[in-house]
Amino acid sequence: MPSAYLDHAATTPMRPEAVAAMLPFLTDRFGNPSGAHSVARAARLALDEARDTMAEALGAEPGQVVFTSGGTESDNLAIGGVHAAGGGVVVCSAAEHHAVLHAVGAAGGTVVGVFPDGTVDLDELATAVGPQTSLVSVMLANNEVGVVSPLAEVISLVRERSPGAVVHTDAVQAFSWLDVAALAAEADLVAVSGHKFGGPKGVGVLVVRDRVALRPILHGGGQERDRRSGTHNVAAIVAMAAAARATVAARDATVARVGALADRLRAGLVESVPGAVPTAGTATGVGGQPAETAPRIAGNCHLRFTGLEAEALLVLFDDAGVSASAGSACSSGATEASHVLRAMGWSASEVGASVRLSLGWCSTDDEIDHALAVIPKAAGRLREAAPGWG
Ligand code: PLP
């Protein structure tokens, strides 16, 4: 491990409870839960228990839980599945993850702008949503700047302007920090991903409420009540459920503890690095924030290092034992200029100077001490090499 792993929004280590829950299903309890014999039934039992756990954690009925291969598939199933079932126009915000944006693009949908804080522009949304709208997708918490959406307002706007439309929320980044069961209770579709909250990679859930007409995007054996075919990844599903249980049980304490660490990191960097500007919002989630800024999930610490190249900074950070990221990681490992920050109205140079330091359930004081010791030095070295900034 690096001395300070600050990229939990990209992926967070598995929780020990999840690893322990997973192991028997990689060895003795290897059955295919779709079968009828005792080995299959043992796997089925574990699958049913995991479904109950995920349903409770997400405020859904067990029959509304569809297991998927992760956040990307859940978002694609929500958007592509609703569009395939009923057509119409699908709508999302410009700050959505590519799993939503590209799925909306593939369905020929509409993208609406965001306010400077990264939340969806509700006036633009009101203009875009009408009787032709079949689905509106607005994320609960943003993966780059961590801002929390006013989902209740979005939902009431959609219900008023297009009663037949459904609302999907990508809660992939929210689940670690926010009570998704309560906040997304009125959403029709809710996506989460195991590896963002201490489960394994390659597993997730899409909650599909009963009123949603959905066509599968994967065809085959008819698992998940015909909504998602494919042999269940039982080990990963069981581990995700264990991680979800641990996350919910510790959530309030984690938000308080890690939120304080993120606050300390942000304040320390602003104080010690000339030109470091925090991205708007407060760190400690919902509550206590100035009215003009939107709330932000506790683990997010997003900053701009004015005049410095984030790409170069991240290399220096890595050399000094700090893992962080800029923009969003794409499959090649390179970083793309952030579409989120551009949508928020940032200039290309501001976008190129921004870094996301993201904390997680296992972040420690020592990691923050280390980051606060080495980041100012790295920024100083880069500033010397590029002294143009005034
Ligand atoms: N949605 C958001 C907001 C994310 O942050 C991510 C992952 O970064 C995804 C969707 C995709 O999830 P997965 O990695 O499970 O495919």
Coordinates of C-alpha atoms and ligand atoms in Angstrom, one line a residue:
M1 CA 0.0 0.0 0.0
P2 CA 1.2 3.6 -0.6
S3 CA 1.7 5.7 2.5
A4 CA -1.5 7.6 1.6
Y5 CA -4.1 6.0 -0.6
L6 CA -6.4 8.8 -1.6
D7 CA -8.3 7.4 -4.5
H8 CA -11.2 5.6 -2.8
A9 CA -13.6 7.0 -5.3
A10 CA -11.9 5.0 -8.0
T11 CA -12.0 1.9 -5.8
T12 CA -11.7 1.2 -2.1
P13 CA -10.1 -1.8 -0.4
M14 CA -12.4 -4.8 0.3
R15 CA -13.7 -4.9 3.9
P16 CA -12.5 -7.9 5.9
E17 CA -16.1 -8.9 6.4
A18 CA -16.5 -9.1 2.6
V19 CA -13.4 -11.1 2.1
A20 CA -14.4 -13.6 4.8
A21 CA -17.9 -13.9 3.4
M22 CA -16.6 -14.5 -0.1
L23 CA -14.1 -17.3 0.5
P24 CA -16.4 -20.2 1.1
F25 CA -18.1 -19.5 -2.2
L26 CA -14.8 -19.7 -4.0
T27 CA -14.2 -23.1 -2.5
D28 CA -16.7 -25.5 -1.0
R29 CA -19.9 -23.7 -1.7
F30 CA -19.4 -23.4 -5.4
G31 CA -22.9 -24.3 -6.6
N32 CA -24.9 -22.7 -9.4
P33 CA -27.9 -21.2 -7.6
S34 CA -30.1 -21.9 -10.6
G35 CA -29.9 -25.7 -10.0
A36 CA -32.2 -28.0 -8.0
H37 CA -29.8 -30.3 -6.0
S38 CA -28.4 -29.6 -2.6
V39 CA -25.2 -28.0 -3.7
A40 CA -27.2 -25.6 -5.9
R41 CA -29.7 -25.0 -3.1
A42 CA -26.9 -24.0 -0.7
A43 CA -25.7 -21.3 -3.2
R44 CA -29.4 -20.3 -3.7
L45 CA -29.8 -19.8 0.1
A46 CA -26.8 -17.5 0.2
L47 CA -28.0 -15.6 -2.9
D48 CA -31.4 -15.1 -1.3
E49 CA -29.9 -13.8 2.0
A50 CA -27.7 -11.4 0.0
R51 CA -30.7 -10.1 -1.9
D52 CA -32.5 -9.5 1.4
T53 CA -29.5 -7.6 2.7
M54 CA -29.1 -5.4 -0.4
A55 CA -32.9 -4.8 -0.4
E56 CA -32.8 -3.5 3.2
A57 CA -29.7 -1.4 2.6
L58 CA -31.3 0.2 -0.5
G59 CA -34.8 0.6 0.8
A60 CA -36.2 -1.9 -1.7
E61 CA -38.2 -5.1 -1.7
P62 CA -36.1 -8.2 -2.4
G63 CA -37.9 -8.7 -5.7
Q64 CA -36.8 -5.3 -6.8
V65 CA -33.1 -6.1 -6.5
V66 CA -31.4 -7.1 -9.8
F67 CA -27.8 -8.3 -9.4
T68 CA -25.5 -7.0 -12.1
S69 CA -21.8 -6.9 -12.9
G70 CA -21.4 -3.4 -11.4
G71 CA -22.3 0.3 -11.7
T72 CA -21.7 0.5 -15.5
E73 CA -24.1 -2.4 -16.2
S74 CA -26.7 -1.1 -13.7
D75 CA -26.7 2.3 -15.4
N76 CA -26.9 0.7 -18.8
L77 CA -29.7 -1.6 -17.8
A78 CA -31.7 1.3 -16.3
I79 CA -31.4 3.6 -19.3
G80 CA -31.2 1.1 -22.2
G81 CA -33.8 -1.2 -20.6
V82 CA -36.4 1.6 -20.1
H83 CA -35.7 3.0 -23.5
A84 CA -36.0 -0.4 -25.2
A85 CA -39.2 -1.1 -23.4
G86 CA -41.1 2.1 -24.1
G87 CA -39.0 4.4 -26.3
G88 CA -39.5 8.1 -25.5
V89 CA -36.7 10.5 -24.7
V90 CA -34.2 9.8 -22.0
V91 CA -32.6 12.8 -20.2
C92 CA -29.6 13.1 -17.9
S93 CA -27.4 15.8 -16.5
A94 CA -24.0 16.8 -18.0
A95 CA -22.2 15.8 -14.8
E96 CA -23.2 12.2 -14.9
H97 CA -20.6 9.3 -15.1
H98 CA -19.9 8.1 -18.6
A99 CA -21.9 4.9 -17.8
V100 CA -25.0 7.2 -17.8
L101 CA -23.9 9.8 -20.3
H102 CA -22.9 7.3 -23.0
A103 CA -26.0 5.2 -22.4
V104 CA -28.2 8.3 -22.8
G105 CA -26.2 9.1 -25.9
A106 CA -26.7 5.6 -27.3
A107 CA -30.5 6.1 -26.8
G108 CA -30.4 9.4 -28.6
G109 CA -31.3 11.3 -25.4
T110 CA -30.9 14.8 -24.1
V111 CA -28.2 16.1 -21.8
V112 CA -29.0 19.1 -19.6
G113 CA -26.5 21.5 -18.1
V114 CA -25.4 21.9 -14.4
F115 CA -25.0 24.8 -12.1
P116 CA -21.5 25.9 -11.2
D117 CA -21.6 23.7 -8.1
G118 CA -22.1 20.6 -10.3
T119 CA -25.8 20.0 -9.5
V120 CA -28.3 19.7 -12.3
D121 CA -29.7 23.0 -13.6
L122 CA -33.3 22.6 -12.5
D123 CA -34.6 25.3 -14.9
E124 CA -32.9 23.6 -17.9
L125 CA -34.2 20.2 -16.6
A126 CA -37.8 21.6 -16.4
T127 CA -37.5 22.8 -20.0
A128 CA -36.2 19.5 -21.2
V129 CA -38.7 17.2 -19.5
G130 CA -42.1 16.9 -21.0
P131 CA -44.7 14.2 -22.0
Q132 CA -42.2 12.7 -24.4
T133 CA -39.8 12.0 -21.6
S134 CA -39.5 8.3 -20.6
L135 CA -36.6 8.5 -18.1
V136 CA -34.6 11.1 -16.2
S137 CA -31.2 10.1 -14.8
V138 CA -29.6 12.3 -12.1
M139 CA -26.8 10.9 -9.9
L140 CA -27.1 11.1 -6.1
A141 CA -23.5 12.1 -5.5
N142 CA -20.9 13.1 -8.1
N143 CA -17.8 11.0 -8.5
E144 CA -15.4 13.9 -9.1
V145 CA -16.5 16.8 -7.0
G146 CA -18.6 14.8 -4.6
V147 CA -21.6 17.2 -4.8
V148 CA -24.9 15.7 -3.6
S149 CA -27.9 16.3 -5.9
P150 CA -31.3 17.6 -4.8
L151 CA -32.9 14.4 -5.9
A152 CA -36.2 15.0 -4.2
E153 CA -36.6 18.2 -6.2
V154 CA -35.7 16.4 -9.4
I155 CA -38.2 13.7 -8.7
S156 CA -41.1 16.1 -8.0
L157 CA -40.2 18.1 -11.1
V158 CA -40.3 15.0 -13.2
R159 CA -43.6 13.7 -11.7
E160 CA -45.2 17.0 -12.4
R161 CA -44.0 17.5 -15.9
S162 CA -44.0 13.9 -17.1
P163 CA -46.0 11.6 -14.8
G164 CA -45.3 8.6 -17.0
A165 CA -41.5 9.0 -16.9
V166 CA -39.3 7.2 -14.4
V167 CA -36.3 8.5 -12.5
H168 CA -33.0 6.7 -12.3
T169 CA -30.3 7.7 -9.8
D170 CA -26.7 6.5 -10.0
A171 CA -25.9 6.1 -6.3
V172 CA -22.6 4.5 -6.9
Q173 CA -20.6 7.1 -5.1
A174 CA -23.3 7.9 -2.6
F175 CA -23.7 4.6 -0.8
S176 CA -20.6 4.8 1.4
W177 CA -21.7 8.1 2.8
L178 CA -25.4 8.7 2.5
D179 CA -28.5 6.9 3.5
V180 CA -29.4 5.8 0.0
A181 CA -32.5 3.9 1.3
A182 CA -34.0 7.1 2.5
L183 CA -32.7 9.6 -0.1
A184 CA -33.6 7.5 -3.1
A185 CA -36.8 6.1 -1.7
E186 CA -38.9 7.8 -4.4
A187 CA -36.5 7.0 -7.3
D188 CA -37.7 4.3 -9.6
L189 CA -34.3 2.9 -10.4
V190 CA -31.2 3.0 -8.2
A191 CA -27.7 1.8 -9.2
V192 CA -24.8 0.8 -6.8
S193 CA -21.5 -0.9 -7.3
G194 CA -19.8 -3.3 -4.8
H195 CA -16.2 -2.1 -5.2
K196 CA -17.0 1.4 -4.1
F197 CA -18.0 0.4 -0.6
G198 CA -15.7 -2.5 0.3
G199 CA -17.1 -5.3 -1.8
P200 CA -15.3 -6.9 -4.8
K201 CA -15.1 -5.4 -8.3
G202 CA -17.5 -6.7 -11.0
V203 CA -20.7 -6.8 -9.0
G204 CA -23.5 -4.3 -8.4
V205 CA -27.2 -3.9 -8.0
L206 CA -29.9 -2.1 -9.9
V207 CA -33.1 -1.5 -7.9
V208 CA -36.1 -1.7 -10.2
R209 CA -39.3 -0.6 -8.6
D210 CA -42.5 -2.4 -9.6
R211 CA -43.9 0.3 -11.8
V212 CA -40.9 0.3 -14.2
A213 CA -41.2 -1.4 -17.5
L214 CA -37.8 -2.7 -18.4
R215 CA -36.5 -4.8 -21.2
P216 CA -33.3 -6.9 -20.4
I217 CA -30.1 -5.9 -22.2
L218 CA -28.6 -9.3 -21.6
H219 CA -30.6 -12.3 -22.9
G220 CA -30.1 -15.9 -21.8
G221 CA -31.2 -18.2 -19.0
G222 CA -33.7 -15.7 -17.5
Q223 CA -32.1 -15.2 -14.2
E224 CA -33.1 -12.3 -12.0
R225 CA -36.7 -12.8 -13.1
D226 CA -35.8 -12.3 -16.7
R227 CA -34.3 -8.9 -16.1
R228 CA -30.6 -9.9 -16.2
S229 CA -29.6 -13.3 -17.5
G230 CA -26.3 -15.0 -16.6
T231 CA -25.1 -17.4 -13.9
H232 CA -24.9 -15.5 -10.7
N233 CA -21.5 -14.5 -9.4
V234 CA -22.5 -15.8 -6.0
A235 CA -19.1 -15.2 -4.2
A236 CA -19.1 -11.6 -5.3
I237 CA -22.8 -11.0 -4.5
V238 CA -22.4 -12.5 -1.0
A239 CA -19.3 -10.4 -0.4
M240 CA -21.0 -7.2 -1.6
A241 CA -23.9 -7.9 0.8
A242 CA -21.4 -8.3 3.7
A243 CA -19.7 -5.0 2.7
A244 CA -23.1 -3.3 2.5
R245 CA -24.1 -4.5 5.9
A246 CA -20.8 -3.2 7.4
T247 CA -21.1 0.1 5.5
V248 CA -24.6 0.8 6.8
A249 CA -23.8 -0.2 10.4
A250 CA -20.7 2.1 10.5
R251 CA -21.9 4.8 8.2
D252 CA -22.6 7.6 10.7
A253 CA -19.4 7.0 12.5
T254 CA -17.4 6.8 9.2
V255 CA -18.9 10.0 7.9
A256 CA -18.0 11.8 11.1
R257 CA -14.5 10.4 11.3
V258 CA -13.5 10.5 7.6
G259 CA -15.3 13.8 7.0
A260 CA -13.1 15.3 9.7
L261 CA -10.0 13.8 8.0
A262 CA -11.0 15.3 4.7
D263 CA -11.6 18.7 6.3
R264 CA -8.2 18.6 7.8
L265 CA -6.6 17.6 4.5
R266 CA -8.4 20.4 2.6
A267 CA -7.7 23.1 5.2
G268 CA -4.0 22.0 5.5
L269 CA -3.4 22.1 1.8
V270 CA -5.1 25.5 1.3
E271 CA -2.9 26.8 4.1
S272 CA 0.4 25.3 2.9
V273 CA 0.1 25.3 -0.9
P274 CA 0.0 28.7 -2.6
G275 CA -2.7 28.7 -5.2
A276 CA -4.6 25.7 -3.8
V277 CA -8.3 26.4 -4.1
P278 CA -10.9 24.0 -2.7
T279 CA -13.9 23.2 -5.0
A280 CA -17.1 24.6 -3.5
G281 CA -19.1 22.7 -0.9
T282 CA -18.5 21.3 2.5
A283 CA -17.0 18.0 3.4
T284 CA -19.2 16.7 6.1
G285 CA -22.2 15.6 4.0
V286 CA -25.7 16.9 4.5
G287 CA -25.9 19.5 7.2
G288 CA -24.0 22.6 8.3
Q289 CA -23.0 23.8 4.9
P290 CA -23.4 27.4 3.8
A291 CA -26.6 27.9 1.9
E292 CA -25.0 28.9 -1.3
T293 CA -23.0 25.7 -1.7
A294 CA -24.3 22.3 -2.2
P295 CA -23.6 19.5 0.3
R296 CA -20.8 17.1 -0.6
I297 CA -20.0 13.5 0.4
A298 CA -17.7 13.3 3.4
G299 CA -14.8 11.5 1.7
N300 CA -14.3 14.0 -1.2
C301 CA -11.5 16.5 -1.2
H302 CA -11.3 18.2 -4.6
L303 CA -8.9 21.0 -5.2
R304 CA -7.4 23.1 -7.9
F305 CA -3.6 23.8 -7.7
T306 CA -3.7 27.1 -9.7
G307 CA -1.0 27.2 -12.4
L308 CA 0.2 23.7 -11.9
E309 CA -0.4 20.6 -14.2
A310 CA -2.3 18.0 -12.3
E311 CA -0.8 15.3 -14.4
A312 CA 2.7 16.2 -13.4
L313 CA 1.6 16.7 -9.7
L314 CA 0.1 13.2 -9.6
V315 CA 3.4 11.7 -10.7
L316 CA 5.2 13.5 -7.9
F317 CA 2.5 12.5 -5.5
D318 CA 2.9 8.9 -6.5
D319 CA 6.7 9.0 -6.1
A320 CA 6.1 10.3 -2.6
G321 CA 3.6 7.6 -1.7
V322 CA 0.3 9.4 -2.3
S323 CA -2.2 7.8 -4.7
A324 CA -4.7 10.3 -6.1
S325 CA -6.3 11.1 -9.4
A326 CA -7.4 13.9 -11.8
G327 CA -10.5 13.9 -13.9
S328 CA -11.8 10.4 -14.2
A329 CA -9.6 7.4 -14.9
C330 CA -10.4 5.9 -18.3
S331 CA -9.7 2.4 -19.5
S332 CA -6.3 3.2 -20.9
G333 CA -5.2 4.5 -17.4
A334 CA -4.8 8.0 -18.9
T335 CA -6.9 10.8 -17.5
E336 CA -9.3 12.7 -19.8
A337 CA -10.1 16.3 -19.3
S338 CA -13.0 16.2 -16.9
H339 CA -16.4 16.7 -18.6
V340 CA -17.8 17.4 -15.1
L341 CA -15.6 20.4 -14.5
R342 CA -16.1 21.7 -18.0
A343 CA -19.9 21.4 -17.5
M344 CA -19.5 23.4 -14.3
G345 CA -18.0 26.2 -16.4
W346 CA -14.3 25.7 -15.5
S347 CA -11.7 26.8 -18.0
A348 CA -9.3 24.3 -19.6
S349 CA -6.4 25.4 -17.4
E350 CA -8.5 25.2 -14.3
V351 CA -9.6 21.7 -15.3
G352 CA -6.0 20.8 -16.0
A353 CA -4.9 21.9 -12.5
S354 CA -7.5 20.0 -10.5
V355 CA -6.9 16.9 -8.4
R356 CA -9.3 14.6 -6.6
L357 CA -8.1 13.3 -3.3
S358 CA -10.8 10.8 -2.1
L359 CA -10.9 9.2 1.3
G360 CA -12.6 6.0 2.3
W361 CA -13.8 3.8 5.1
C362 CA -10.2 2.8 6.1
S363 CA -8.5 6.2 5.7
T364 CA -6.3 7.1 8.7
D365 CA -4.8 10.1 10.4
D366 CA -1.4 8.9 9.5
E367 CA -2.3 9.0 5.8
I368 CA -3.5 12.6 6.1
D369 CA -0.3 13.5 8.0
H370 CA 1.8 12.0 5.2
A371 CA -0.2 13.7 2.5
L372 CA 0.1 17.0 4.3
A373 CA 3.9 16.5 4.6
V374 CA 4.6 15.6 1.0
I375 CA 2.0 17.4 -1.2
P376 CA 3.2 20.9 -0.4
K377 CA 6.8 19.9 -1.2
A378 CA 5.7 18.3 -4.5
A379 CA 3.7 21.4 -5.4
G380 CA 6.7 23.6 -4.5
R381 CA 9.0 21.6 -6.7
L382 CA 6.7 21.9 -9.6
R383 CA 6.2 25.5 -9.0
E384 CA 9.9 26.1 -9.2
A385 CA 10.1 24.2 -12.4
A386 CA 7.3 26.3 -13.9
P387 CA 7.6 29.7 -12.2
G388 CA 5.2 31.5 -14.4
W389 CA 2.4 31.6 -11.8
G390 CA 1.8 34.9 -10.1
Ligands
PLP1 N1 -21.2 5.6 -11.7 C1 -20.4 6.3 -11.0 C2 -20.8 7.6 -10.3 C3 -19.1 5.9 -10.7 O1 -18.2 6.6 -10.0 C4 -18.6 4.7 -11.4 C5 -17.3 4.2 -11.2 O2 -16.3 4.9 -11.2 C6 -19.6 3.9 -12.1 C7 -20.8 4.5 -12.3 C8 -19.2 2.7 -12.8 O3 -19.2 1.6 -11.8 P1 -18.4 0.3 -12.1 O4 -16.9 0.6 -11.9 O5 -18.9 -0.7 -11.1 O6 -18.7 -0.2 -13.5

